[in-house]
XYZ file of C-alpha atoms in Angstrom:
311
model
C 52.020 116.543 36.649
C 52.859 116.751 40.323
C 56.498 115.826 39.643
C 56.827 118.658 37.115
C 55.315 121.110 39.578
C 57.676 119.959 42.328
C 60.685 120.249 39.993
C 59.670 123.813 39.049
C 59.198 124.768 42.700
C 62.617 123.318 43.582
C 64.245 125.324 40.788
C 62.644 128.548 42.052
C 63.685 127.693 45.614
C 67.293 127.158 44.481
C 67.258 130.582 42.772
C 65.920 132.300 45.907
C 68.520 130.482 47.994
C 71.388 131.587 45.716
C 70.290 135.242 45.818
C 69.891 135.156 49.577
C 73.268 133.529 50.183
C 75.072 136.042 47.935
C 73.452 139.097 49.536
C 73.804 138.007 53.154
C 77.317 136.605 52.645
C 78.318 139.962 51.129
C 77.033 141.813 54.221
C 78.836 139.470 56.600
C 82.079 139.473 54.593
C 82.317 143.279 54.287
C 81.633 143.837 57.982
C 84.018 141.074 59.114
C 86.813 142.434 56.895
C 86.327 145.907 58.401
C 86.257 144.356 61.868
C 89.612 142.639 61.257
C 91.080 145.763 59.653
C 90.001 148.238 62.358
C 90.079 145.716 65.269
C 86.671 146.945 66.358
C 83.134 146.783 65.040
C 80.338 149.338 65.179
C 77.038 148.365 66.777
C 75.111 148.625 63.507
C 77.680 146.406 61.757
C 77.456 143.830 64.557
C 73.663 143.705 64.234
C 73.783 143.455 60.427
C 76.436 140.714 60.567
C 74.460 138.722 63.138
C 71.301 139.125 61.065
C 73.113 138.077 57.864
C 74.588 134.942 59.492
C 71.224 133.934 60.967
C 69.555 134.447 57.579
C 72.157 132.287 55.841
C 71.508 129.529 58.392
C 67.737 129.890 57.984
C 68.063 129.686 54.185
C 70.119 126.498 54.487
C 67.607 124.896 56.860
C 64.571 125.800 54.727
C 66.233 124.617 51.523
C 67.397 121.379 53.176
C 63.888 120.647 54.453
C 62.496 121.646 51.052
C 64.636 119.200 49.078
C 64.271 116.379 51.608
C 60.506 116.836 51.437
C 60.497 116.771 47.634
C 63.157 114.128 46.942
C 63.526 111.924 50.025
C 60.361 112.279 52.151
C 60.873 108.876 53.799
C 63.939 110.282 55.596
C 61.553 111.897 58.078
C 60.122 108.603 59.264
C 62.577 108.678 62.180
C 62.065 111.142 65.011
C 65.740 112.121 65.420
C 66.014 113.727 61.976
C 62.717 115.527 62.529
C 63.933 116.927 65.841
C 67.220 118.170 64.350
C 65.512 120.013 61.483
C 62.813 121.498 63.732
C 65.389 122.585 66.328
C 67.550 124.494 63.859
C 64.571 125.933 61.970
C 63.024 127.220 65.203
C 66.408 128.575 66.344
C 67.232 130.433 63.126
C 63.638 131.621 62.745
C 63.597 133.257 66.172
C 67.112 134.656 65.751
C 66.053 136.327 62.498
C 63.010 137.944 64.053
C 64.833 139.125 67.193
C 67.904 140.412 65.337
C 65.693 142.308 62.870
C 63.836 143.782 65.850
C 67.172 144.851 67.359
C 67.959 146.584 64.063
C 64.611 148.405 64.133
C 65.165 149.558 67.719
C 68.722 150.656 66.939
C 67.560 152.743 63.957
C 64.847 154.293 66.110
C 67.162 155.219 68.982
C 69.941 156.563 66.760
C 67.843 158.546 64.268
C 64.636 159.651 65.993
C 64.532 163.017 67.758
C 62.789 162.893 71.129
C 63.717 164.559 74.401
C 62.100 162.219 76.896
C 64.594 161.198 79.666
C 63.971 157.463 79.087
C 64.602 157.820 75.344
C 67.803 159.823 75.929
C 69.040 157.251 78.448
C 68.369 154.372 76.050
C 70.034 156.315 73.224
C 73.123 156.762 75.392
C 73.250 153.105 76.523
C 72.363 151.313 73.271
C 75.895 150.939 71.864
C 77.282 149.232 74.962
C 74.137 147.118 75.367
C 73.996 145.699 71.800
C 76.408 142.730 72.354
C 74.512 141.724 75.518
C 71.141 142.055 73.778
C 72.283 139.894 70.851
C 73.626 137.221 73.217
C 70.340 137.363 75.145
C 68.403 136.826 71.887
C 70.625 133.825 71.106
C 70.109 132.288 74.566
C 66.332 132.798 74.426
C 66.111 131.300 70.919
C 68.137 128.229 71.955
C 65.858 127.721 74.977
C 62.684 127.958 72.865
C 64.139 125.585 70.254
C 65.017 122.982 72.892
C 61.503 123.155 74.344
C 59.925 122.727 70.900
C 62.116 119.799 69.834
C 61.511 117.986 73.131
C 57.734 118.311 72.844
C 57.368 116.783 69.375
C 56.387 113.152 69.021
C 58.949 110.952 67.267
C 56.369 109.414 64.952
C 54.788 112.698 63.837
C 56.588 112.999 60.502
C 55.881 109.363 59.707
C 52.222 110.357 59.635
C 52.562 113.362 57.331
C 55.816 113.228 55.367
C 55.862 109.748 53.872
C 54.528 109.523 50.322
C 53.167 105.989 50.749
C 50.651 106.724 53.462
C 48.150 104.339 54.929
C 44.788 105.461 56.248
C 45.146 108.299 58.756
C 44.666 106.913 62.211
C 43.485 108.619 65.373
C 47.094 108.612 66.604
C 48.215 110.582 63.570
C 45.425 113.102 64.068
C 46.537 113.613 67.657
C 50.148 114.093 66.554
C 49.107 116.600 63.912
C 47.011 118.550 66.401
C 49.892 118.642 68.873
C 52.370 119.773 66.205
C 49.997 122.470 64.952
C 49.402 123.795 68.483
C 53.158 124.038 69.090
C 53.681 125.933 65.832
C 50.813 128.307 66.637
C 52.405 129.060 70.033
C 55.703 129.752 68.271
C 53.974 132.157 65.912
C 52.396 133.951 68.859
C 55.840 134.307 70.470
C 57.196 136.046 67.368
C 54.345 138.558 67.499
C 56.006 140.337 70.423
C 59.238 141.354 68.592
C 57.136 142.095 65.507
C 54.978 144.466 67.583
C 58.114 146.167 68.914
C 59.275 146.727 65.317
C 55.880 148.199 64.404
C 56.068 150.591 67.375
C 59.620 151.602 66.364
C 58.427 152.307 62.836
C 55.487 154.417 64.036
C 57.719 156.406 66.381
C 60.202 156.980 63.538
C 57.313 158.209 61.414
C 56.235 160.570 64.198
C 59.802 161.843 64.575
C 60.056 162.445 60.824
C 56.714 164.313 60.790
C 57.790 166.566 63.665
C 61.179 167.238 62.082
C 59.603 168.026 58.683
C 57.205 170.446 60.321
C 60.093 172.199 62.058
C 61.936 172.464 58.727
C 58.901 174.110 57.126
C 58.733 176.654 59.936
C 62.434 177.487 59.566
C 61.978 177.525 55.734
C 65.399 176.059 54.926
C 65.744 174.862 51.351
C 68.925 172.797 51.680
C 69.010 169.016 51.898
C 68.542 167.787 55.429
C 70.624 164.707 56.374
C 68.264 163.987 59.268
C 65.321 163.511 56.895
C 67.427 161.272 54.653
C 68.435 159.176 57.681
C 64.784 158.897 58.764
C 63.668 157.783 55.307
C 66.505 155.258 54.964
C 65.777 153.704 58.353
C 62.043 153.582 57.641
C 62.665 151.770 54.343
C 64.702 149.114 56.156
C 62.110 148.682 58.924
C 59.068 148.609 56.637
C 60.747 146.085 54.311
C 61.293 143.830 57.330
C 57.678 144.256 58.442
C 56.184 143.481 55.012
C 58.455 140.513 54.358
C 57.885 139.170 57.860
C 54.106 139.291 57.319
C 54.563 137.254 54.114
C 56.878 134.846 55.963
C 54.442 134.580 58.867
C 51.527 133.746 56.559
C 53.657 131.219 54.661
C 54.595 129.609 57.966
C 50.903 129.299 58.839
C 50.228 127.732 55.425
C 53.018 125.202 55.952
C 51.705 124.388 59.446
C 48.019 124.082 58.539
C 48.877 122.084 55.404
C 49.441 118.979 57.529
C 45.668 118.654 57.601
C 45.359 118.881 53.780
C 45.271 115.936 51.329
C 48.362 117.034 49.341
C 50.527 117.764 52.355
C 53.927 117.779 50.613
C 52.909 120.186 47.839
C 51.208 122.592 50.262
C 54.271 122.628 52.546
C 56.581 123.201 49.562
C 54.537 126.217 48.402
C 54.539 127.620 51.942
C 58.297 127.150 52.276
C 58.871 128.702 48.838
C 57.140 131.888 50.031
C 59.030 131.688 53.339
C 62.365 131.718 51.458
C 61.671 135.270 50.252
C 62.064 136.726 53.766
C 65.680 135.719 54.530
C 66.687 136.123 50.852
C 65.914 139.829 50.745
C 69.062 141.751 51.697
C 69.193 144.410 48.966
C 67.501 147.119 51.057
C 69.947 146.504 53.929
C 72.879 146.917 51.520
C 71.487 150.050 49.852
C 70.493 151.554 53.204
C 74.002 151.282 54.650
C 76.568 153.683 53.190
C 79.562 151.384 53.761
C 77.820 148.351 52.236
C 76.526 150.424 49.336
C 80.000 151.737 48.522
C 81.479 148.238 48.787
C 78.828 146.845 46.433
C 79.552 149.593 43.895
C 83.261 148.746 44.033
C 82.494 145.072 43.464
C 80.223 145.873 40.512
C 82.907 148.145 39.034
C 85.533 145.389 39.322
C 83.178 142.844 37.741
C 82.492 145.278 34.906
C 86.251 145.761 34.329
C 86.844 141.986 34.294
C 84.045 141.466 31.752
C 85.471 144.222 29.536
C 88.925 142.614 29.597
C 87.477 139.235 28.618
C 85.544 140.751 25.717
C 88.711 142.424 24.403
């Protein structure tokens, strides 16, 4: 029964992976082609491309760990393989959170309407600062990943990943407790960029409310592009917040599952939920005019090809 469940979960995971790779690869490809064509890249495109690449890497790491856990769990009996997987998972995980936070801040600074001197200064400086901020996020994520991988015991996975387990010893309990404490600290670190995204969303909401009130006073009946920009940015930010909460909870499930009897199955369910977060790129595509137009052109070409084959 357990084998059937694991096979079903792997099939679902492969489907989520395929959708995520297609969506994020499309974002990266469109922006890179425009970059090559125009010999320059806009700040929003740079953020979206960085986010798409980090999500592709995160998808690959999660799926790799997922299939190793389900098919070849004894691979993790050596500490080196454990350290490599944990390093890249921690790296891509933090990059995703920080890049998504950069996107939230960028939307806030570019779309919100405030007249505070600090806000106006940040709005003026954001375009030139984006490359430096992204590089800073990369450097910080690499540093955190190195610290995490160096502080994990080599024999930890041999206690929790191997199917043919012996009785759990005191040493294994200590290793589990250490691993869990490290993962909890990592989760607490990601709460800071998440909080920044929440603040950006609330300030965008405040800006939209103030702008809507001003529109009612002026009693203009035409479509307002500012309101449309606010709503589009808020959809992107709130989708990140909701999916990150699901990813965060799934990460906690996967971490705490090392204390459960059916460790492998619990981790697989947690990782299956975690795959949803980097796989979801549809809102980013629909919220960006250039990406939306490119996707419509692709769909039109696919439709034409299918029509030709039918005739």
